[in-house]
Short mmCIF file of C-alpha atoms and ligand atoms in Angstrom, two decimals:
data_model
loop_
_atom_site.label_atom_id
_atom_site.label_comp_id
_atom_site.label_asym_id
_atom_site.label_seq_id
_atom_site.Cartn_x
_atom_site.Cartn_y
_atom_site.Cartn_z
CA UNK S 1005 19.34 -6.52 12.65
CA UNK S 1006 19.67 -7.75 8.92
CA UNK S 1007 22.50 -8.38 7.26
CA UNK S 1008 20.74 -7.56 3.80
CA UNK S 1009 21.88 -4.39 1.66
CA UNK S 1010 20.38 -1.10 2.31
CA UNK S 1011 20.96 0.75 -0.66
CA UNK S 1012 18.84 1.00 -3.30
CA UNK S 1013 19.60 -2.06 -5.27
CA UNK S 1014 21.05 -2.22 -8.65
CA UNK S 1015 18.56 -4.92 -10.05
CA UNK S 1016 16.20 -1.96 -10.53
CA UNK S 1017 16.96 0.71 -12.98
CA UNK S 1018 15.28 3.48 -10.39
CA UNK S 1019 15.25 6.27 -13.26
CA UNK S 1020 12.29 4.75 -15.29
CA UNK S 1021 8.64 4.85 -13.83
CA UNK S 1022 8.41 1.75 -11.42
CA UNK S 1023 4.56 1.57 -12.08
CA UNK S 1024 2.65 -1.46 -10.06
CA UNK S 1025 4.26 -4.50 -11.87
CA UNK S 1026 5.74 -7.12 -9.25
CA UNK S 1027 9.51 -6.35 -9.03
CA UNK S 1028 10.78 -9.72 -7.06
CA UNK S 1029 12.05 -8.68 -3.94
CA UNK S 1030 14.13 -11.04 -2.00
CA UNK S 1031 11.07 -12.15 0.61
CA UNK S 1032 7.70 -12.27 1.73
CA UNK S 1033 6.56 -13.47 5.38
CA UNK S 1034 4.10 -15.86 6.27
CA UNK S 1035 2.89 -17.00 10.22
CA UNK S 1036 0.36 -19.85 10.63
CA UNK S 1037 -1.81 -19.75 12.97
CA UNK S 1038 -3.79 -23.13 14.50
CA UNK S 1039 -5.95 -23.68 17.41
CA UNK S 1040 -3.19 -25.80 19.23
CA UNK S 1041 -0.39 -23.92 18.04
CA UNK S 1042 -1.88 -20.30 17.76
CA UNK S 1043 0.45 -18.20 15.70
CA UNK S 1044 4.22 -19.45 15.21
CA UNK S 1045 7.07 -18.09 14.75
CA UNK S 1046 6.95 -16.99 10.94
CA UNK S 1047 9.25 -17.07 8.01
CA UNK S 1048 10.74 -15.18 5.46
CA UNK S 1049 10.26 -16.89 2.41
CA UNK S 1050 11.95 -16.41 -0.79
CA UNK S 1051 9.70 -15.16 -3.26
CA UNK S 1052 9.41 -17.93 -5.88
CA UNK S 1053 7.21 -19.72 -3.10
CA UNK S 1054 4.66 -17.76 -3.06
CA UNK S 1055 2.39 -19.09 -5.43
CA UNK S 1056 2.74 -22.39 -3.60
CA UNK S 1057 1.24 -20.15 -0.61
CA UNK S 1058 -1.51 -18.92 -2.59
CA UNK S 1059 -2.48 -21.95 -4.08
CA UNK S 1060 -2.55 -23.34 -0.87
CA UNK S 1061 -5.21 -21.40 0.40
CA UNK S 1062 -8.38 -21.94 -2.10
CA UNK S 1063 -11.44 -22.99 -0.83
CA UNK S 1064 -12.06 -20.42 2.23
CA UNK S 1065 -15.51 -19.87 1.86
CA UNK S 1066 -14.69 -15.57 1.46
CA UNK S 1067 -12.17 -15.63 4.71
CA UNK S 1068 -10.07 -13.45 3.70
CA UNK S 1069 -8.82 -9.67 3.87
CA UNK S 1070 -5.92 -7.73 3.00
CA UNK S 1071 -4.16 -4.18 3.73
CA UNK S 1072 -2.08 -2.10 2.10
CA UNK S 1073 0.45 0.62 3.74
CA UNK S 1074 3.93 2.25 2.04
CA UNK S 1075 7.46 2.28 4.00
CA UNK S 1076 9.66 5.49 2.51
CA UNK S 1077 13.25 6.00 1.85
CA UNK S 1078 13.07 9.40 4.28
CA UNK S 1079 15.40 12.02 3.82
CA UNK S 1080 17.68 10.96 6.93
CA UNK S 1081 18.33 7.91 5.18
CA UNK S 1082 16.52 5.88 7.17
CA UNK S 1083 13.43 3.85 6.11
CA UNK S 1084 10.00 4.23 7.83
CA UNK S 1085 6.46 3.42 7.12
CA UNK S 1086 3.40 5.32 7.06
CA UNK S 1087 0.91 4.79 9.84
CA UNK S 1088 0.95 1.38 10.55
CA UNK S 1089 -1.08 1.17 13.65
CA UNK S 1090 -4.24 1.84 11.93
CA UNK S 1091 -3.37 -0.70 8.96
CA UNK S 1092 -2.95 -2.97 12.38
CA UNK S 1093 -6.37 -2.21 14.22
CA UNK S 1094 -8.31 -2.10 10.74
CA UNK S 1095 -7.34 -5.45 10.06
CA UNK S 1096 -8.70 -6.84 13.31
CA UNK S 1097 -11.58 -5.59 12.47
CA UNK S 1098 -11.65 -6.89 8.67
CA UNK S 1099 -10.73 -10.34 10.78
CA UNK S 1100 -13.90 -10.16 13.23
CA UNK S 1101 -15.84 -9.29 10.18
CA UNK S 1102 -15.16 -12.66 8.84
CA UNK S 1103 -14.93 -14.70 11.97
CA UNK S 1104 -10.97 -15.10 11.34
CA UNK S 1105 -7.94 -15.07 13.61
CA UNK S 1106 -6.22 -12.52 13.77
CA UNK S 1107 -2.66 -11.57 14.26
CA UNK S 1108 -2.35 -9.17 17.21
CA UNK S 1109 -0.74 -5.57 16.90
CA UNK S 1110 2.29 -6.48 18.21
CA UNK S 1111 2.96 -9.43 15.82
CA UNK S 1112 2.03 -7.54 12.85
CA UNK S 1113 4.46 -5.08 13.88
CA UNK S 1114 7.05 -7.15 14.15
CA UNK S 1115 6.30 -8.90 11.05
CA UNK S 1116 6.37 -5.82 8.92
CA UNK S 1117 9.92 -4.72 10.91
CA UNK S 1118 11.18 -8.44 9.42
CA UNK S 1119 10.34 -8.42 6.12
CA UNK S 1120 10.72 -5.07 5.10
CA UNK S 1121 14.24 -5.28 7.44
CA UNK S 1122 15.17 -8.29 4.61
CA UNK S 1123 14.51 -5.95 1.13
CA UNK S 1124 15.38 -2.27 2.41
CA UNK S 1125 17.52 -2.08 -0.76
CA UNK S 1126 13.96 -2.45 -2.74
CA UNK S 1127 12.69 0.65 -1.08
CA UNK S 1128 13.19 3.20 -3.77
CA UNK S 1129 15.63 6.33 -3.63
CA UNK S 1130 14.46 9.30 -1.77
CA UNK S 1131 14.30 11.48 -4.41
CA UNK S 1132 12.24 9.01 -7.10
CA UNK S 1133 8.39 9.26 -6.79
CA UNK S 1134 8.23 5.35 -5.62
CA UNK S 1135 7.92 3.79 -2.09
CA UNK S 1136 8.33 0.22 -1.37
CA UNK S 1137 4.00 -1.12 -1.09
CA UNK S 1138 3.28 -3.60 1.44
CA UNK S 1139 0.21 -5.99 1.39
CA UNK S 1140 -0.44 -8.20 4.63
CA UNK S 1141 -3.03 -10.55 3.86
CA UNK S 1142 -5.08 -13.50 6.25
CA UNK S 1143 -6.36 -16.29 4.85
CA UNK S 1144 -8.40 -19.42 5.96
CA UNK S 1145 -5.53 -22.25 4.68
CA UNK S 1146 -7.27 -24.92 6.68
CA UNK S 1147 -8.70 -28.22 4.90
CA UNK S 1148 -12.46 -26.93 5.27
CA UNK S 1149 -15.36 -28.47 3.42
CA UNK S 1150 -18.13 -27.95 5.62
CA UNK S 1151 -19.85 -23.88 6.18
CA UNK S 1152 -17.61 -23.11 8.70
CA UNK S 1153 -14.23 -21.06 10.16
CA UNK S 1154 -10.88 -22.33 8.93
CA UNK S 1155 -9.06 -24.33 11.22
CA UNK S 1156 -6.28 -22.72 10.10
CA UNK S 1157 -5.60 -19.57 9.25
CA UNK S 1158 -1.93 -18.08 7.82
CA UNK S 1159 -0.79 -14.32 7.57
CA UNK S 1160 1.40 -13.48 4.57
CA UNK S 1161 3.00 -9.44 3.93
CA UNK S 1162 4.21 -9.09 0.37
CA UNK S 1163 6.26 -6.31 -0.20
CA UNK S 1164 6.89 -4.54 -3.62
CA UNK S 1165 8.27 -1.29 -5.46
CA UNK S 1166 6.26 0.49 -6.85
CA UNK S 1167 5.82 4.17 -8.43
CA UNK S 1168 2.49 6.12 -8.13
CA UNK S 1169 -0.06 4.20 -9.22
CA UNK S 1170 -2.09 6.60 -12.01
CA UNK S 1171 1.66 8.25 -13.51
CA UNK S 1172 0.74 11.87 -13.46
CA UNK S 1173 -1.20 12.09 -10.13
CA UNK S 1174 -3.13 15.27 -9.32
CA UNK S 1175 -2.03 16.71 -12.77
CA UNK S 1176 -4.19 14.84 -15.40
CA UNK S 1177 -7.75 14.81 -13.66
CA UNK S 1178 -9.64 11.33 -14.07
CA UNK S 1179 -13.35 10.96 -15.16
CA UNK S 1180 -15.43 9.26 -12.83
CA UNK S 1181 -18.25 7.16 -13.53
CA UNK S 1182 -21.19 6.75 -10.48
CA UNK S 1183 -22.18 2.97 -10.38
CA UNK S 1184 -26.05 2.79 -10.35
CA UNK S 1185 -26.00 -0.45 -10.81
CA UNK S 1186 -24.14 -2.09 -8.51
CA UNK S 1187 -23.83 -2.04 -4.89
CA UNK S 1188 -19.91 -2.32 -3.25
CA UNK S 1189 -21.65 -2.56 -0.20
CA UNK S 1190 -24.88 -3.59 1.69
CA UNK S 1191 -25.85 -1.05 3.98
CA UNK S 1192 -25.34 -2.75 7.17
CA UNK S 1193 -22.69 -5.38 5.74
CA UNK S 1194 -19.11 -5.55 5.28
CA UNK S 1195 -18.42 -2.43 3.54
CA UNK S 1196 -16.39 -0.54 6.16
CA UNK S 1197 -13.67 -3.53 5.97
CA UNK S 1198 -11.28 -4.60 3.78
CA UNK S 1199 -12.23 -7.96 3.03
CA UNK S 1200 -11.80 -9.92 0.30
CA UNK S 1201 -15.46 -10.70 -0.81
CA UNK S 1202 -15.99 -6.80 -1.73
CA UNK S 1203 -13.69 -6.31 -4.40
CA UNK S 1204 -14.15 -9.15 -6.85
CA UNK S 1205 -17.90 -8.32 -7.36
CA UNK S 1206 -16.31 -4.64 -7.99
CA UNK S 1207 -14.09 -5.97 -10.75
CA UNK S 1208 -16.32 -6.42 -13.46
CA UNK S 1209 -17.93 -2.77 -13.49
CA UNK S 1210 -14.28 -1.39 -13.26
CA UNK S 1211 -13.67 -3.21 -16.44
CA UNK S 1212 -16.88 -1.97 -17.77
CA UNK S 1213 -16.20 2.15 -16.84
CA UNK S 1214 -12.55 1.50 -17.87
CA UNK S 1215 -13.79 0.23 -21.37
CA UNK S 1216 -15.90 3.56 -21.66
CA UNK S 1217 -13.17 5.86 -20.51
CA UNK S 1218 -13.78 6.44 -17.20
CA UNK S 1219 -11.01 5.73 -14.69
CA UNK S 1220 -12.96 4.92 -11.93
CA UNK S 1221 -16.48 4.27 -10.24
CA UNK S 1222 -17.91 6.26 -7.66
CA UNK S 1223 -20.70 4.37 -4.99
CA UNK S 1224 -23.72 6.05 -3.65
CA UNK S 1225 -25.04 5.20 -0.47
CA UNK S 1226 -26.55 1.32 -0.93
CA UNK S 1227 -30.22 2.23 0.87
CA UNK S 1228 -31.19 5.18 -1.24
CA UNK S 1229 -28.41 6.07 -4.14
CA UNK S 1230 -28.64 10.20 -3.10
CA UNK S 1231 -25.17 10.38 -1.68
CA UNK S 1232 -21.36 10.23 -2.34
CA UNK S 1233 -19.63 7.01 -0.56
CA UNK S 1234 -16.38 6.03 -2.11
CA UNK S 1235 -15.21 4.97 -5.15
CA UNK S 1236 -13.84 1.16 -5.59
CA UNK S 1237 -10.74 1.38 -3.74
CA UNK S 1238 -10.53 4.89 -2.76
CA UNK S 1239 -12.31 7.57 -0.56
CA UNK S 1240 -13.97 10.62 -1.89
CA UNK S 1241 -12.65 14.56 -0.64
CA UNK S 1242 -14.27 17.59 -1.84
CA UNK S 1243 -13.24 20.94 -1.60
CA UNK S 1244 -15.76 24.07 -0.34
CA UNK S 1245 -14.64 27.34 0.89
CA UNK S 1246 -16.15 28.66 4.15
CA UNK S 1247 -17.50 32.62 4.33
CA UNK S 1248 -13.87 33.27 5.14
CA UNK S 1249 -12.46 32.25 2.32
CA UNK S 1250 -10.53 28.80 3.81
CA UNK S 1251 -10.76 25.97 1.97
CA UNK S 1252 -13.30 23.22 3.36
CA UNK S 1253 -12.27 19.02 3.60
CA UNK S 1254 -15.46 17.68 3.25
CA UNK S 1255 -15.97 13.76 2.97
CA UNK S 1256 -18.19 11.64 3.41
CA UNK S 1257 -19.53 9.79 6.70
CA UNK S 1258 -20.99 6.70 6.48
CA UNK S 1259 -20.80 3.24 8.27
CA UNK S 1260 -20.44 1.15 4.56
CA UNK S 1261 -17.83 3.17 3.62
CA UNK S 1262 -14.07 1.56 4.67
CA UNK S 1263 -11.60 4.08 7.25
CA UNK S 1264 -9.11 5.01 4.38
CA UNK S 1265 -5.93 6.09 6.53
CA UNK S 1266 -5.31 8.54 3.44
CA UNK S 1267 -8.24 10.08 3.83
CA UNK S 1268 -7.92 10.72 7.27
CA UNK S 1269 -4.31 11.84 7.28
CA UNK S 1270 -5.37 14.30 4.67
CA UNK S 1271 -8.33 15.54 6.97
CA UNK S 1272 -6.11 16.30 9.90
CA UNK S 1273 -3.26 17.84 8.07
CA UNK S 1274 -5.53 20.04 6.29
CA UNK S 1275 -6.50 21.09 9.72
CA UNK S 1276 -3.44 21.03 11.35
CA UNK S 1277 -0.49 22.20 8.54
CA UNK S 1278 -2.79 24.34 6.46
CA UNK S 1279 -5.13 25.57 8.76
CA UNK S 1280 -8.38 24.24 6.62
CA UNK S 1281 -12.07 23.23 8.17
CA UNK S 1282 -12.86 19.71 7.22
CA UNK S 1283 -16.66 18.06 7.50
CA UNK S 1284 -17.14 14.76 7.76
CA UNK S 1285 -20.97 14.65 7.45
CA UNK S 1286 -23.54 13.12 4.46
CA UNK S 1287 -22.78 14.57 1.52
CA UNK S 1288 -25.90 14.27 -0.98
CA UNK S 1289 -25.21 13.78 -4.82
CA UNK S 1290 -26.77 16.95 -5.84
CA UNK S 1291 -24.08 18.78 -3.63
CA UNK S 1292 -21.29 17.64 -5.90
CA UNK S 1293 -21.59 20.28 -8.21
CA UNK S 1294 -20.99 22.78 -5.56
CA UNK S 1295 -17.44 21.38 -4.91
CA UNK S 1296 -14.56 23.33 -6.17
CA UNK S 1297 -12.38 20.30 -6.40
CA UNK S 1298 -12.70 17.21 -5.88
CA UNK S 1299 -10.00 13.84 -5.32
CA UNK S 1300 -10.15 10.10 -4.81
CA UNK S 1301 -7.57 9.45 -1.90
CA UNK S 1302 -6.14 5.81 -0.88
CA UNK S 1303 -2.16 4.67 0.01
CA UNK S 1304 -1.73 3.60 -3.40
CA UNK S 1305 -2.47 7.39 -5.33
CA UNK S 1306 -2.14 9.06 -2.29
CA UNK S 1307 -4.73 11.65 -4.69
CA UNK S 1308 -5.99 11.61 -8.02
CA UNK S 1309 -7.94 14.55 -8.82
CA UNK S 1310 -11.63 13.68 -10.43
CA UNK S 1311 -11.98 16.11 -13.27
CA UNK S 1312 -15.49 14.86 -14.40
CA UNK S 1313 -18.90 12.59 -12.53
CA UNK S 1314 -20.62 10.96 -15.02
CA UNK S 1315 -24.07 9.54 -14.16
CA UNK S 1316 -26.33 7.88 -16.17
CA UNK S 1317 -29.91 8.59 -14.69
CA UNK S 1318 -32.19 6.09 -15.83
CA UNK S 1319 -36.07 6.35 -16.11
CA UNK S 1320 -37.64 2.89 -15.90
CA UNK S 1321 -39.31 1.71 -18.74
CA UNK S 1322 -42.21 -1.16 -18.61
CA UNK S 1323 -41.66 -4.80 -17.33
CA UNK S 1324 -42.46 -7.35 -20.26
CA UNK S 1325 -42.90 -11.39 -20.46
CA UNK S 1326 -39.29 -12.00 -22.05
CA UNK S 1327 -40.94 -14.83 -24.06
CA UNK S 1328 -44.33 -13.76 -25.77
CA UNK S 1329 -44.35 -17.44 -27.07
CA UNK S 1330 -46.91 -18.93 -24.08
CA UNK S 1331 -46.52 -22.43 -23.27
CA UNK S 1332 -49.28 -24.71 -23.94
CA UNK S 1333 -50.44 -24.06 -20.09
CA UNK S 1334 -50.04 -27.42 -18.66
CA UNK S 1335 -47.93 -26.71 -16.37
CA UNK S 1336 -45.76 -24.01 -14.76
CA UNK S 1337 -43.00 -23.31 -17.17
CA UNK S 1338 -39.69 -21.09 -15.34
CA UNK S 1339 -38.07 -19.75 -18.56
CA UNK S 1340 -41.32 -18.71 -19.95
CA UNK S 1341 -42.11 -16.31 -16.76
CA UNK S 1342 -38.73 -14.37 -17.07
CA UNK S 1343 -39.29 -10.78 -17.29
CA UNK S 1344 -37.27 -7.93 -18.84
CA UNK S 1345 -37.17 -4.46 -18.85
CA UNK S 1346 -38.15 -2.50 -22.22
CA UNK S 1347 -37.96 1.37 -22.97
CA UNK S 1348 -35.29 2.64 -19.97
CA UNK S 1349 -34.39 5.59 -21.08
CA UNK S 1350 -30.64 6.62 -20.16
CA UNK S 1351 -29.90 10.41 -19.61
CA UNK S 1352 -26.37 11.54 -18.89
CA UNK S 1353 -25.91 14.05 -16.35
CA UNK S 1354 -22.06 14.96 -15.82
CA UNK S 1355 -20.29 17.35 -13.18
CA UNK S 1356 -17.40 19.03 -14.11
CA UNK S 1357 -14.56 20.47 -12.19
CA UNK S 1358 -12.74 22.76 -14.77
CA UNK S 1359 -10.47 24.12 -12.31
CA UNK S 1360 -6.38 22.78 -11.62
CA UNK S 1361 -7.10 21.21 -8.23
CA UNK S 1362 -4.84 24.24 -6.67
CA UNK S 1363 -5.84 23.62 -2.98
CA UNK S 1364 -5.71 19.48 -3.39
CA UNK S 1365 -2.31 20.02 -4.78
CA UNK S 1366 -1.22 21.45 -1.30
CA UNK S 1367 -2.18 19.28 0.43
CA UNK S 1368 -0.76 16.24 -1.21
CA UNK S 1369 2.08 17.79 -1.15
CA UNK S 1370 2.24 18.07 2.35
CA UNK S 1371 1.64 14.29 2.70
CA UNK S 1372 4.29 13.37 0.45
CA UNK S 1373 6.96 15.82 2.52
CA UNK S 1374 5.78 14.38 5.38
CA UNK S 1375 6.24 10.72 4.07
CA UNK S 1376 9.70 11.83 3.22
CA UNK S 1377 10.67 13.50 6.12
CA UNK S 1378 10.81 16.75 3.84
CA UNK S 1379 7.97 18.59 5.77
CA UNK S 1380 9.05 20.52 8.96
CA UNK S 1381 7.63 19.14 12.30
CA UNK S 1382 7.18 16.09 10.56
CA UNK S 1383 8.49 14.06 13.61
CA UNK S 1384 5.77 15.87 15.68
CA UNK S 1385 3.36 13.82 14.18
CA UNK S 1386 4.23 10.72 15.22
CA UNK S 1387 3.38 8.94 12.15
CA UNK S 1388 5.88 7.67 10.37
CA UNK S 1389 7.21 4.32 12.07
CA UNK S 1390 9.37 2.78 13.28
CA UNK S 1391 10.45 6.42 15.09
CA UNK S 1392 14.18 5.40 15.24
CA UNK S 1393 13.92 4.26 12.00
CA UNK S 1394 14.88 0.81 9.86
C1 PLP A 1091 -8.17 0.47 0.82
C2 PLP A 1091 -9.37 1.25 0.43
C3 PLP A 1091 -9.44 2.66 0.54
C4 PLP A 1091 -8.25 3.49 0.92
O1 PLP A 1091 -7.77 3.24 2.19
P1 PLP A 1091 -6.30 3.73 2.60
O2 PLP A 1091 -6.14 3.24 3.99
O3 PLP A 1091 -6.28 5.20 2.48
O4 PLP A 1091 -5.37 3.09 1.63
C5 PLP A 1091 -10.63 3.29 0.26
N1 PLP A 1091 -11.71 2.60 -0.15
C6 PLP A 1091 -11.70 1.27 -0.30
C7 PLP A 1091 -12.94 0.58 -0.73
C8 PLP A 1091 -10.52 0.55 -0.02
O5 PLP A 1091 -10.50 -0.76 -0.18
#
């Protein structure tokens, strides 16, 4: 057991919005794995070290991935954490993606039982919007020149509170903007993991939409850009209603798109609490206007309803020499064969979901009562960890 404060520490004034910013808790753990050794022992490490670990890790040739799951301040006082398993088995698979080691279930388990043990007093107040985030992360940390595995290979959970991550949730709908343009994901690659490699490509057209006004970018499907995937670090929901008149969790299925454990949690509580349908099928672009509602879910937002899908359809104009300027023909000059594209035209075709998301709003609800132990039957679930509580 740890000998740390549990209350809600006084280092954080826990009235103002707690936004993402890094708050300096007391620790992070890190475990090192090597081939002789396998994994050891781990450590909590103060947190003024942690750039030392980071820098430590640099040239790992894209061996890398990362998670990201809350623990709550539940209303029985004690502190739990949302789902953890899956965070566990996804990130074996993120690991075999990459050809990494992995830490097992049970070691993650325990690691995430240490270090969020050592800052329960940064685990905000039951009553405040915030939870405390946690990010595990494995990264090659071996001396590796040559196109190969790490040798070594170390596992580091940062922990952090934080508030919701877009203040004002499902009340201020987002614009959307679909990403033509870019690909998040090959269609038979690495787009159904969290590793590392996906998101920095990712970070540049975020910028971009951001700079226009749009919140976020939504993917198409990489193979033939006709239907919804997921938007950059969240999965898509839309909401139908069947001839009866129940709402309808539809989202999308697809092998490049990554298992958001929000998304499912919302999918089987809308069955199970509220008594919804939910599809988990393809869901073609031209069906989006259909939706009556429609949300981005992940652990971070939980939901942020999409108010407006922007897309700019393009018509291709011709291909052109990009230097007219010939060389004198003697040889093959590169730079003078560059081509570029001349008279796109750019159309903008938007969806709009004028509605509150009244249905959405339910349901997140229900996951946030649940993460607080508000909901009845919550227990019955079985998915708040650990069950006796930290
Ligand atoms: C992490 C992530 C999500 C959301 O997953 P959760 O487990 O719900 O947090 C969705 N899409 C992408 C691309 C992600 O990286």
């Amino acid at each position: 057991m740890t000998s740390q404060p549990r209350e809600p520490t006084s280092a954080i004034d826990w009235s103002q919005p707690l936004g993402f910013k890094y708050r300096h808790p007391r620790s992070h753990i890190k475990y090192v794995w090597t081939k002789e050794t396998g994994w050891d022992n781990g450590k909590l490490l103060s947190n003024h070290t942690i750039t030392m670990d980071i820098a430590s890790t640099s040239l790992h040739y894209g061996q890398a991935c990362f998670e990201g799951m809350k623990a709550f301040r539940m209303k029985d006082g004690k502190i739990r954490i949302f789902r953890p398993d899956l965070n566990a088995q996804r990130l074996l698979q993120s690991c075999k993606a990459a050809s990494m080691e992995c830490p097992p279930t049970e070691l993650f388990l325990e690691a995430l039982q240490r270090v969020v043990s050592d800052n329960l007093d940064h685990v905000p107040p039951t009553d405040s919007a915030g939870s405390l985030y946690i990010r595990p992360f494995v990264v090659g940390s071996g001396p590796q020149l040559g196109l190969s595995p790490s040798p070594e290979f170390s596992f580091i959970i940062l922990v952090n509170a934080v508030g919701p991550y877009y203040v004002g949730g499902l009340g201020s709908p987002v614009k959307a903007l679909i990403a033509d343009s870019l690909d998040r994901a090959a269609p038979h690659g690495t787009g159904n993991v969290k590793v590392s490699g996906n998101y920095a490509p990712v970070f540049a057209a975020t910028a971009a939409a951001n700079a226009k006004g749009f919140a976020v970018n939504l993917f198409l499907d990489p193979q033939t850009h006709s239907k919804v995937e997921e938007f950059a670090t969240s999965n898509f929901a839309g909401l139908k209603r069947a001839a009866d008149g129940k709402p309808i969790y539809v989202t999308p299925r697809s092998e490049s798109i990554l298992k958001g454990v929000t998304n499912r949690s919302c999918a089987e509580l809308a069955s199970r609490h509220l008594g919804w349908h939910v599809e988990r099928r393809d869901v073609p672009w031209s069906e989006v206007k259909e939706f009556e509602e429609v949300v981005a879910t992940g652990t971070a937002v939980v939901m942020t309803a999409i108010g407006e899908i922007h897309r700019e359809v393009k018509t291709p104009g011709k291909r052109v020499k990009k230097n007219s300027n010939t060389s004198s023909g003697a040889y093959y000059d590169w730079d003078l064969d560059e081509e570029e594209e001349v008279d796109a035209k750019l159309e903008m075709e938007v969806v709009k979901f004028d509605k509150e998301p009244v249905e959405f709003k339910k349901l997140y609800s229900a996951v946030i009562e649940l993460q607080k132990g508000i909901l009845p039957g919550w227990e019955a679930y079985g998915w708040m960890w650990p069950q006796e509580g930290l």
